[in-house]
XYZ file of C-alpha atoms in Angstrom:
504
model
C -9.871 53.790 56.320
C -6.272 54.353 57.495
C -4.790 51.418 59.539
C -3.593 51.893 63.078
C -0.107 50.399 62.290
C 2.576 51.615 59.951
C 1.705 51.322 56.293
C 4.569 50.662 53.886
C 2.489 51.282 50.734
C 3.985 54.253 48.871
C 1.704 57.125 47.835
C 2.267 58.629 44.345
C 3.289 62.247 44.115
C 1.014 63.666 41.419
C 1.192 67.267 40.405
C -1.982 69.305 39.482
C -3.736 72.674 39.727
C -4.495 73.033 43.352
C -5.943 76.436 44.416
C -5.103 78.311 47.533
C -8.722 78.144 48.658
C -8.111 74.524 49.923
C -6.562 75.858 53.141
C -9.501 78.196 53.755
C -11.971 75.357 53.080
C -10.179 73.104 55.477
C -10.185 75.820 58.175
C -13.951 76.396 57.838
C -14.472 72.646 57.936
C -12.428 72.276 61.120
C -14.333 75.221 62.782
C -17.620 73.534 61.853
C -16.448 70.293 63.531
C -15.539 72.198 66.694
C -18.950 73.745 66.716
C -20.538 70.404 66.376
C -18.532 68.913 69.247
C -19.258 71.922 71.461
C -22.934 71.728 70.769
C -22.943 68.041 71.556
C -21.079 68.749 74.783
C -23.625 71.443 75.824
C -26.566 69.075 75.189
C -24.938 66.477 77.277
C -24.201 68.732 80.177
C -27.528 68.119 81.730
C -27.021 64.406 81.984
C -23.580 64.787 83.600
C -21.567 62.750 80.997
C -18.988 63.632 78.425
C -19.192 62.339 74.793
C -15.885 63.311 73.259
C -13.329 60.430 72.818
C -10.618 60.269 75.331
C -7.330 59.576 73.598
C -4.155 58.169 75.146
C -0.669 59.052 73.823
C 0.312 55.539 72.837
C -0.850 54.524 69.392
C -2.186 51.183 70.456
C -3.824 52.171 73.705
C -7.321 53.692 73.998
C -9.770 54.633 76.705
C -13.216 53.415 75.947
C -15.713 56.242 75.517
C -18.636 56.825 77.953
C -22.136 55.501 77.474
C -24.473 57.534 75.313
C -28.214 57.594 76.108
C -30.995 56.966 73.528
C -32.231 60.586 73.800
C -28.818 61.927 72.997
C -28.658 59.687 69.912
C -32.074 60.947 68.797
C -31.067 64.654 69.118
C -27.864 64.027 67.188
C -29.725 62.658 64.127
C -30.076 66.268 62.703
C -26.320 66.814 63.335
C -25.454 63.706 61.413
C -27.479 64.885 58.388
C -25.693 68.224 58.435
C -22.355 66.462 58.611
C -23.163 64.284 55.594
C -24.090 67.462 53.623
C -20.827 69.059 54.588
C -18.826 66.016 53.359
C -20.826 65.935 50.104
C -20.100 69.660 49.646
C -16.353 69.087 50.118
C -16.298 66.274 47.652
C -18.195 68.459 45.103
C -15.553 71.184 45.485
C -12.778 68.613 44.772
C -14.556 67.449 41.671
C -14.603 71.029 40.148
C -10.834 71.015 39.979
C -9.674 71.153 36.360
C -7.501 68.047 36.456
C -9.453 65.980 38.959
C -6.540 65.452 41.420
C -5.889 66.806 44.858
C -3.009 66.693 47.310
C -3.082 64.017 49.967
C -1.929 65.449 53.338
C -1.241 64.048 56.694
C -4.179 65.999 58.158
C -6.623 64.021 56.010
C -6.179 60.960 58.207
C -6.768 63.062 61.310
C -10.024 64.495 59.895
C -11.296 61.118 58.814
C -10.574 59.744 62.283
C -12.385 62.687 63.954
C -15.478 62.124 61.757
C -15.622 58.427 62.563
C -15.402 59.107 66.284
C -18.194 61.707 66.009
C -20.447 59.323 64.019
C -19.733 56.099 66.010
C -19.217 57.038 69.682
C -18.411 54.067 72.021
C -21.611 53.034 73.729
C -19.850 51.425 76.820
C -19.068 53.121 80.124
C -15.419 54.063 80.939
C -13.081 51.725 82.848
C -9.424 51.507 83.725
C -7.289 51.301 80.539
C -5.761 47.940 79.590
C -2.743 48.202 77.365
C -2.839 46.029 74.246
C 0.175 45.433 71.999
C -0.809 43.472 68.942
C 1.770 42.001 66.579
C 3.023 44.673 64.236
C 3.496 42.131 61.332
C 1.501 39.109 62.340
C 4.672 36.914 61.902
C 6.195 35.071 65.002
C 9.748 33.830 64.751
C 9.838 30.037 64.894
C 13.175 30.263 66.700
C 12.862 32.782 69.476
C 9.044 32.886 69.492
C 8.990 36.665 69.281
C 7.350 39.114 66.837
C 9.396 39.533 63.717
C 8.298 43.123 63.000
C 9.177 44.689 59.724
C 12.836 43.720 59.382
C 14.250 41.011 57.187
C 13.023 37.533 57.759
C 13.202 34.022 56.325
C 10.283 31.673 55.434
C 10.804 27.887 55.616
C 8.436 24.968 56.333
C 5.474 27.316 56.591
C 7.312 29.089 59.533
C 9.038 32.452 59.715
C 12.405 33.146 61.340
C 14.618 36.088 62.209
C 17.828 35.613 59.994
C 19.906 35.003 63.247
C 17.326 32.475 64.503
C 17.361 30.128 61.502
C 20.161 27.888 62.847
C 21.777 24.612 61.917
C 20.616 21.718 64.038
C 24.152 20.313 64.217
C 26.537 23.277 64.847
C 23.988 25.842 66.184
C 25.178 28.646 63.845
C 22.842 30.708 61.611
C 22.349 29.373 58.095
C 23.284 32.147 55.660
C 23.813 30.213 52.477
C 21.189 30.151 49.769
C 20.953 26.298 49.949
C 20.678 24.158 52.988
C 19.580 20.638 53.921
C 16.485 19.398 55.718
C 16.116 16.238 57.785
C 12.540 16.028 58.867
C 11.907 19.570 60.081
C 15.543 20.243 61.191
C 17.624 22.487 59.045
C 21.320 21.923 58.517
C 24.216 23.495 56.731
C 24.874 21.387 53.689
C 28.441 20.818 54.999
C 27.137 19.735 58.510
C 24.555 17.475 56.987
C 27.164 15.868 54.768
C 29.396 15.413 57.839
C 26.599 13.580 59.762
C 24.975 11.509 57.015
C 27.429 11.125 54.088
C 29.402 7.919 54.565
C 33.184 8.227 55.087
C 35.659 5.731 53.990
C 37.270 3.869 56.927
C 40.486 3.484 55.057
C 41.274 7.028 53.718
C 38.773 8.841 55.987
C 37.453 10.934 53.080
C 33.873 11.192 51.990
C 32.999 8.242 49.719
C 32.685 9.744 46.170
C 29.665 9.205 43.910
C 29.889 7.001 40.869
C 29.086 7.942 37.220
C 25.322 7.640 37.945
C 25.571 10.129 40.795
C 25.037 7.433 43.449
C 27.217 6.880 46.583
C 28.889 3.489 45.995
C 31.017 1.705 48.581
C 32.159 -1.609 49.774
C 31.206 -2.981 53.250
C 32.633 -6.016 55.031
C 29.810 -8.405 55.895
C 31.018 -9.029 59.486
C 33.088 -5.937 60.529
C 30.796 -3.520 58.542
C 33.962 -1.655 57.485
C 32.967 0.849 54.774
C 35.533 1.823 52.136
C 35.898 3.256 48.626
C 35.788 0.704 45.874
C 39.039 1.976 44.560
C 40.937 0.560 47.621
C 40.334 -2.951 46.358
C 42.718 -2.246 43.523
C 45.172 0.323 44.793
C 47.382 -2.073 46.728
C 45.854 -1.197 50.135
C 47.023 -3.853 52.597
C 44.442 -6.412 53.851
C 44.900 -8.433 57.092
C 45.503 -12.081 56.212
C 43.474 -13.094 59.259
C 40.403 -10.914 59.759
C 40.254 -9.559 56.197
C 40.061 -5.868 57.201
C 41.679 -3.232 55.045
C 44.520 -1.159 56.463
C 43.457 2.251 57.636
C 45.707 5.290 56.819
C 46.061 6.083 60.557
C 46.719 2.505 61.821
C 49.591 0.692 60.165
C 49.598 -3.087 59.754
C 52.539 -5.352 60.431
C 54.281 -6.826 57.399
C 55.350 -10.462 57.582
C 58.437 -11.678 55.714
C 56.323 -13.770 53.245
C 54.457 -10.691 52.055
C 51.280 -10.971 54.164
C 49.953 -8.223 56.377
C 48.643 -8.564 59.962
C 46.461 -5.958 61.769
C 47.221 -4.837 65.295
C 44.433 -6.798 66.870
C 45.308 -10.096 65.201
C 48.940 -9.425 66.100
C 48.130 -9.582 69.841
C 47.587 -13.321 69.933
C 49.505 -14.355 66.822
C 51.540 -17.603 67.007
C 54.819 -17.224 65.288
C 56.841 -20.485 65.487
C 56.371 -24.205 65.845
C 57.444 -24.301 69.495
C 54.810 -21.687 70.507
C 52.033 -23.821 68.765
C 52.727 -27.096 70.510
C 50.479 -26.448 73.605
C 47.594 -25.427 71.328
C 48.075 -28.497 69.188
C 48.030 -30.884 72.192
C 44.876 -29.171 73.593
C 43.024 -29.808 70.323
C 44.190 -33.457 70.409
C 42.627 -33.657 73.841
C 39.469 -32.154 72.473
C 39.289 -35.027 69.953
C 39.945 -37.571 72.678
C 37.134 -36.124 74.666
C 34.764 -36.960 71.830
C 35.960 -40.527 71.753
C 37.931 -39.722 68.521
C 41.457 -40.453 69.858
C 44.416 -40.060 67.454
C 46.807 -42.850 68.342
C 49.596 -41.872 65.870
C 51.817 -38.913 66.682
C 51.351 -36.670 63.673
C 54.082 -34.006 63.318
C 52.805 -30.439 63.233
C 54.926 -27.565 61.720
C 54.384 -23.834 61.247
C 55.543 -22.682 57.832
C 55.784 -19.667 55.556
C 53.350 -19.219 52.694
C 55.937 -20.239 50.040
C 56.640 -23.441 51.880
C 53.019 -24.298 52.171
C 52.409 -23.646 48.422
C 55.331 -25.913 47.540
C 53.966 -28.659 49.756
C 50.568 -28.323 48.024
C 52.310 -28.817 44.685
C 53.897 -32.069 45.818
C 50.708 -33.386 47.476
C 48.644 -35.708 45.212
C 45.445 -35.904 47.290
C 43.067 -33.360 48.813
C 41.131 -30.208 47.935
C 42.693 -26.819 48.752
C 40.716 -23.806 49.805
C 41.195 -20.758 47.481
C 42.334 -18.013 47.160
C 44.795 -18.986 49.903
C 45.262 -22.256 51.649
C 46.296 -21.812 55.368
C 46.624 -25.475 56.386
C 47.453 -28.873 54.868
C 47.287 -32.471 55.966
C 50.280 -34.210 54.168
C 50.153 -37.755 53.075
C 53.312 -37.827 51.034
C 56.986 -37.738 52.080
C 58.494 -34.209 51.486
C 61.088 -31.963 52.760
C 59.544 -28.806 54.277
C 61.078 -25.612 55.635
C 59.549 -24.871 58.982
C 59.771 -21.846 61.440
C 62.309 -22.568 64.130
C 62.567 -19.217 65.803
C 59.930 -16.472 65.939
C 60.732 -13.133 64.159
C 61.170 -9.923 66.159
C 59.354 -6.613 65.616
C 61.333 -3.970 63.659
C 59.102 -0.884 63.126
C 56.138 -2.286 61.292
C 57.945 -5.320 60.018
C 58.678 -8.726 61.506
C 62.274 -9.547 60.822
C 64.974 -12.020 61.965
C 62.893 -15.135 61.606
C 64.959 -18.422 61.511
C 63.879 -21.351 59.456
C 65.058 -24.923 59.018
C 64.413 -27.657 56.429
C 62.889 -30.843 57.776
C 62.498 -34.192 56.096
C 58.991 -35.674 56.603
C 58.898 -39.454 56.485
C 55.608 -41.252 55.951
C 54.938 -43.740 58.760
C 51.193 -44.012 58.372
C 48.450 -42.506 56.241
C 49.323 -38.999 57.493
C 52.863 -37.567 57.150
C 52.443 -34.171 58.870
C 50.120 -31.189 59.362
C 51.296 -27.807 58.062
C 49.794 -24.485 59.267
C 50.726 -20.917 58.212
C 52.625 -18.991 60.878
C 51.587 -15.526 62.194
C 47.908 -16.217 62.603
C 45.888 -15.453 65.788
C 45.632 -18.329 68.296
C 41.915 -18.939 67.599
C 42.365 -19.116 63.813
C 45.438 -21.290 64.187
C 43.394 -23.672 66.380
C 40.450 -23.783 63.968
C 42.856 -24.667 61.128
C 44.497 -27.442 63.321
C 41.048 -28.849 64.204
C 40.136 -28.988 60.546
C 43.376 -30.667 59.439
C 43.305 -33.117 62.344
C 39.928 -34.295 61.193
C 41.379 -34.977 57.797
C 44.039 -37.110 59.557
C 41.439 -38.865 61.680
C 39.410 -39.856 58.609
C 42.443 -41.182 56.729
C 43.687 -43.120 59.803
C 40.222 -44.664 60.338
C 39.852 -45.808 56.733
C 37.560 -43.205 55.267
C 38.940 -43.226 51.687
C 37.808 -41.588 48.475
C 35.240 -39.342 50.021
C 33.382 -36.755 47.987
C 35.066 -33.298 48.621
C 31.810 -31.814 49.922
C 31.474 -34.713 52.450
C 35.137 -34.677 53.664
C 35.635 -30.861 53.802
C 32.136 -30.432 55.176
C 32.669 -32.742 58.199
C 36.113 -31.318 58.784
C 34.599 -27.792 58.972
C 32.013 -29.095 61.491
C 34.824 -30.157 63.829
C 36.590 -26.826 63.349
C 33.331 -24.983 64.189
C 32.789 -27.184 67.243
C 36.168 -26.353 68.645
C 35.731 -22.617 68.074
C 32.407 -22.774 69.854
C 34.032 -24.244 72.984
C 36.577 -21.461 72.955
C 34.337 -18.443 72.219
C 30.833 -19.377 73.498
C 29.669 -21.077 76.819
C 29.416 -24.735 76.460
C 25.818 -25.979 75.928
C 25.446 -29.430 77.312
C 22.134 -29.979 75.646
C 23.715 -29.849 72.138
C 24.471 -33.214 70.710
C 27.439 -31.934 68.804
C 29.463 -30.797 71.782
C 28.099 -32.843 74.681
C 30.677 -35.534 74.398
C 33.493 -32.987 74.583
C 32.019 -30.713 77.238
C 34.222 -31.883 80.073
C 37.502 -31.900 78.193
C 36.891 -28.508 76.538
C 35.829 -26.870 79.855
C 39.039 -28.087 81.549
C 41.297 -26.925 78.659
C 39.511 -23.569 78.575
C 39.986 -23.062 82.357
C 43.743 -23.558 81.869
C 43.983 -20.813 79.228
C 42.206 -18.156 81.398
C 39.779 -15.414 80.273
C 40.131 -14.127 76.773
C 40.025 -10.448 75.868
C 37.119 -8.852 74.087
C 39.216 -8.498 70.970
C 40.052 -12.200 70.878
C 36.477 -13.195 71.462
C 35.322 -10.967 68.619
C 37.887 -12.500 66.321
C 36.528 -15.994 67.307
C 33.039 -14.868 66.368
C 34.344 -13.701 63.026
C 35.999 -17.169 62.377
C 32.689 -18.822 63.221
C 30.975 -16.512 60.809
C 33.540 -17.319 58.074
C 32.838 -21.056 58.383
C 29.026 -20.652 58.468
C 28.886 -18.247 55.475
C 31.601 -19.639 53.248
C 30.386 -19.416 49.664
C 32.375 -22.255 48.204
C 30.652 -25.534 47.319
C 32.910 -27.920 49.175
C 33.692 -25.817 52.308
C 30.556 -23.747 52.630
C 27.918 -26.043 51.194
C 29.526 -29.144 52.639
C 29.672 -27.562 56.086
C 25.924 -26.597 56.042
C 24.893 -30.069 54.894
C 27.119 -31.758 57.516
C 25.854 -29.411 60.171
C 22.225 -30.435 59.417
C 23.091 -34.128 59.603
C 25.006 -33.775 62.898
C 22.184 -31.680 64.457
C 19.564 -34.350 63.459
C 21.487 -37.634 64.126
C 24.537 -36.636 66.214
C 28.184 -36.739 65.311
C 28.865 -40.511 65.814
C 25.820 -41.665 63.825
C 26.766 -39.250 60.969
C 30.297 -40.569 60.808
C 29.026 -44.141 60.791
C 26.727 -43.309 57.926
C 29.549 -41.630 55.965
C 31.635 -44.802 56.394
C 28.921 -47.044 54.973
C 27.541 -44.859 52.164
C 30.074 -42.017 51.588
C 27.354 -39.358 52.110
C 25.578 -37.613 54.824
C 22.330 -39.160 56.252
C 19.168 -37.465 54.939
């Protein structure tokens, strides 16, 4: 049976002995069909109905044939038998050909269609034609939702697409490459998918390369979540001495004269000389006084370069120093220290013109002086001062020969307390800060509102203290914090004086 649509199957062209009588036989056969149709029409004239099929010009539109009565079908039984004999006769003539082949012509489909309509007339009465346009191919485009037809098409995810409708989810342009990426059911160009999902280095802004095993390997800062290539840890990329972030290729850091680097955000609130630091130093002494931990002696405080601080550490006999770099020191020995007398000025991306002066430190009590690195943000400088002042308070109050975990741990607790009053709202219900709530609130109101950048830096410094991996500073802080939370600061200090350890 020939289909109503277009058939793309190719017919073989086979050459054979085909006689000229085929045209005569076909002509006789067509005359016989016309006679059959005419006889059927004459028989139906009495009932006032027509039985020939009514065809419409469109290939996919058809009028439904009129109803045929039972009597008409009974009378046509003989005609059907005659028709079957004629078809058998035609087939017999074809089989008599010497090679068994015959030509396939376009009229064969017409004859076959006429025979079917004669044998199977439509039994339903006529009505107004309803156009019906079925899908030519049975494939609907998943993009435009239209019939694909018989042109080129793509198949993906059990769906078909016109080539121009198979588009990237990111850029919207057609995907013409042989390979593409899928995320769920969304297709992407490989380049677009890589742009969206492959991590980029926040230092060089290139795609992070894969390692020898074919895996994407990168480093990520635990607080800032800065992702970068592992190679930048060894290629002399500058790292901020305050917030620990690496220098991006499109945002230059400032270079200090002692070799350290400072990012733009930390530079905003950096304290550069001893005179600039004095108000902060006195506010932290007030913080101690608010917790009934008054420091009666006037301990000198100096801002120094890294080299001067390292030299002072060498001359100091007591104390544990934080590695890899110490940023503060509570001196107990007499020394001559070079301090920052005048802040440097900015020259391009360098700080130049700094003036220093040597200063002889004379021991008048258990504490000679407090030294702090210059060029650090205000909150970090304050946290270092709070830590070193606690060392001074312990020595002045007779806390001698303490275990490093105990001494450094309780000093870190005081540093953390001060940072909390600067960064977070004061919680009067907390035992660790209740005694200092009034003094810290008054000092904070004098400084005004901090920027979001400075508050974020303060949160980072709190994070540094809480997650320090060293045994003395990190482990000591966490043990001291548990004791202070359970028993309060005053009871914890009394227990340390008696036993040299934290209360359990």
